[in-house]
Short mmCIF file of C-alpha atoms in Angstrom, two decimals:
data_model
loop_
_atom_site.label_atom_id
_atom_site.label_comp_id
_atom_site.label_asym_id
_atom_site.label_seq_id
_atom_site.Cartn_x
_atom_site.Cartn_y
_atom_site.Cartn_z
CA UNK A 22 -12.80 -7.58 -4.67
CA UNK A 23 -9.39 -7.35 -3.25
CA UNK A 24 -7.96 -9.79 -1.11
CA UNK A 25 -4.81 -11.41 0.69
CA UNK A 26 -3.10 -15.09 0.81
CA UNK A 27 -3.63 -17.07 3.67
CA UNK A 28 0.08 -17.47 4.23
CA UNK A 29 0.32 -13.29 3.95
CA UNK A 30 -2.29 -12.60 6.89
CA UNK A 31 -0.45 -15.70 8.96
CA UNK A 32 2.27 -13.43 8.43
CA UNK A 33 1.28 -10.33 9.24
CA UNK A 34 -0.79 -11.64 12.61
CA UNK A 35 3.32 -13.14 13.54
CA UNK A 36 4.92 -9.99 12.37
CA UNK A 37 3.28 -7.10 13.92
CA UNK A 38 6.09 -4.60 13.85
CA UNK A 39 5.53 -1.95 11.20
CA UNK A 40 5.04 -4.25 8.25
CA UNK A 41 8.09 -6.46 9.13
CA UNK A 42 6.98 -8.83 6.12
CA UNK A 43 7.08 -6.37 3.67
CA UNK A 44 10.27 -4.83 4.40
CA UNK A 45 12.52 -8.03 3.48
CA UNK A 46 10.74 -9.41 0.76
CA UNK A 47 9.53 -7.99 -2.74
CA UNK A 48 5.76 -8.10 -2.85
CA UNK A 49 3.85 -8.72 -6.08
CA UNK A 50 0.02 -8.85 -6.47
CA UNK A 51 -1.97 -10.35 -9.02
CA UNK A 52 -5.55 -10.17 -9.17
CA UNK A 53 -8.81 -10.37 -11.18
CA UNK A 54 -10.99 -7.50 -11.21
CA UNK A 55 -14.08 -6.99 -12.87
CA UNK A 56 -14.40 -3.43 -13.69
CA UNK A 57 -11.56 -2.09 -11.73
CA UNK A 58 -13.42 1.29 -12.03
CA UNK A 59 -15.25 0.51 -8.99
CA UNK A 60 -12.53 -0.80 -6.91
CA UNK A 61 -9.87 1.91 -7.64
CA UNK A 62 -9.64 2.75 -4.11
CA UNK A 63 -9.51 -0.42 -2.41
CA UNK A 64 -6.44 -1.23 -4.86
CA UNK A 65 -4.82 2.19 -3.68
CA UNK A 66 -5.56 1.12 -0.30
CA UNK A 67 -3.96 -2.54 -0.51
CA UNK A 68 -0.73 -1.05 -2.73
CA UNK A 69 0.67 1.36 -0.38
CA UNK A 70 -0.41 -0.60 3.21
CA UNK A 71 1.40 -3.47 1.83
CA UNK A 72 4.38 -2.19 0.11
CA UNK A 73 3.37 -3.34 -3.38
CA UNK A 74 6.28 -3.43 -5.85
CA UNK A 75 4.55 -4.94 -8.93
CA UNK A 76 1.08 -5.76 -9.25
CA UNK A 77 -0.64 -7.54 -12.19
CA UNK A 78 -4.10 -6.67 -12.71
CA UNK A 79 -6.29 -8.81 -15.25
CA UNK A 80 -10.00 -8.01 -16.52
CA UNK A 81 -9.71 -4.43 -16.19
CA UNK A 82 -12.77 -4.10 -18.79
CA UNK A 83 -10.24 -0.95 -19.94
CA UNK A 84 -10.71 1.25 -23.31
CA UNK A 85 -7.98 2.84 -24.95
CA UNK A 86 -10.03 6.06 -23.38
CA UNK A 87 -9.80 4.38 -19.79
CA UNK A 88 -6.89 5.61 -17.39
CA UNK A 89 -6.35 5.81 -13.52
CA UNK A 90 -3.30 7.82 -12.07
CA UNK A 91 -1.68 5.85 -8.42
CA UNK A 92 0.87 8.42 -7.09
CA UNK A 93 4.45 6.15 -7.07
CA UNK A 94 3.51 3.78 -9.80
CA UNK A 95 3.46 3.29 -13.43
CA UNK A 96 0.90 2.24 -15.29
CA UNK A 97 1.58 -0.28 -18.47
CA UNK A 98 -1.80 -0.96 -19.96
CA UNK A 99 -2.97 -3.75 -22.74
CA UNK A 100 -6.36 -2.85 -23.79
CA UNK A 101 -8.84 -6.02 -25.10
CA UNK A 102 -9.05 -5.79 -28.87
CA UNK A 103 -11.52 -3.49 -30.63
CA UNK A 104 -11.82 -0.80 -28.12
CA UNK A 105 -14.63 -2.91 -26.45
CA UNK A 106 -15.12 -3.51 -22.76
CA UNK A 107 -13.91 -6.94 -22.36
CA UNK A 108 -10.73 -8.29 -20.71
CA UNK A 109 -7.71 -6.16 -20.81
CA UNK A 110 -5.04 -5.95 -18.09
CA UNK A 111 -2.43 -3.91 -16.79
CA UNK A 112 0.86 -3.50 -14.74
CA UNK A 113 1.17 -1.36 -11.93
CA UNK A 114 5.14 -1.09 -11.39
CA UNK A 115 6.47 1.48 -8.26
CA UNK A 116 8.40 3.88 -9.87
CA UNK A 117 11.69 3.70 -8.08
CA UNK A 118 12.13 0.66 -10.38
CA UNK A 119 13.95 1.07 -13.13
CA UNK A 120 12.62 -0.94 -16.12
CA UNK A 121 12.08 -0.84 -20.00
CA UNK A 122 9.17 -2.05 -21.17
CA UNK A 123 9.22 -4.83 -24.25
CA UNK A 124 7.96 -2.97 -27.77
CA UNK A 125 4.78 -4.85 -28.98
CA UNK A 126 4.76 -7.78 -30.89
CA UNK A 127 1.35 -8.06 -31.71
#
């Protein structure tokens, strides 16, 4: 289940005017999702309504076989150990940022 900060919906309900909020500030999302599988379209949903530059997504329950496409983002992914169903996490990032992603260290 996706949902907002306190302070963000105060802000919103004072800001009313085409996302006001989101144009002067840079937006990052972090969340815990159990099986993001079946909440893949309330994620879409919250990323482009709100402007989402970077949004950090933990207990994915991923495989190395798992994979969702957002149009405008990038998706860096860290699958849990063993190919199992467990944990995991990724990085949405909106492509018009440029970045370079650390090699692995594991």
């Amino acid at each position: 289940m996706i949902s907002t900060s306190r302070d963000e919906q105060n802000s919103n309900n004072n800001n009313n005017n085409n996302n006001s909020v989101t144009n002067k500030l840079l937006l990052i999302v972090q969340f815990n999702d159990n099986d993001l599988k079946n909440h893949i379209n309330e994620l879409k949903t919250l990323l482009y309504n709100r402007r989402i530059i970077v949004s950090l997504i933990i207990e994915t329950y991923f495989t190395k076989y798992s994979n969702i496409f957002i149009t405008s983002y990038k998706l860096l992914k860290l699958n849990y150990p063993y190919n199992t169903t467990n944990g995991g996490g990724f990085i949405l990032m909106k492509t018009s940022i440029f970045f370079e992603p650390l090699p692995n260290v594991v």
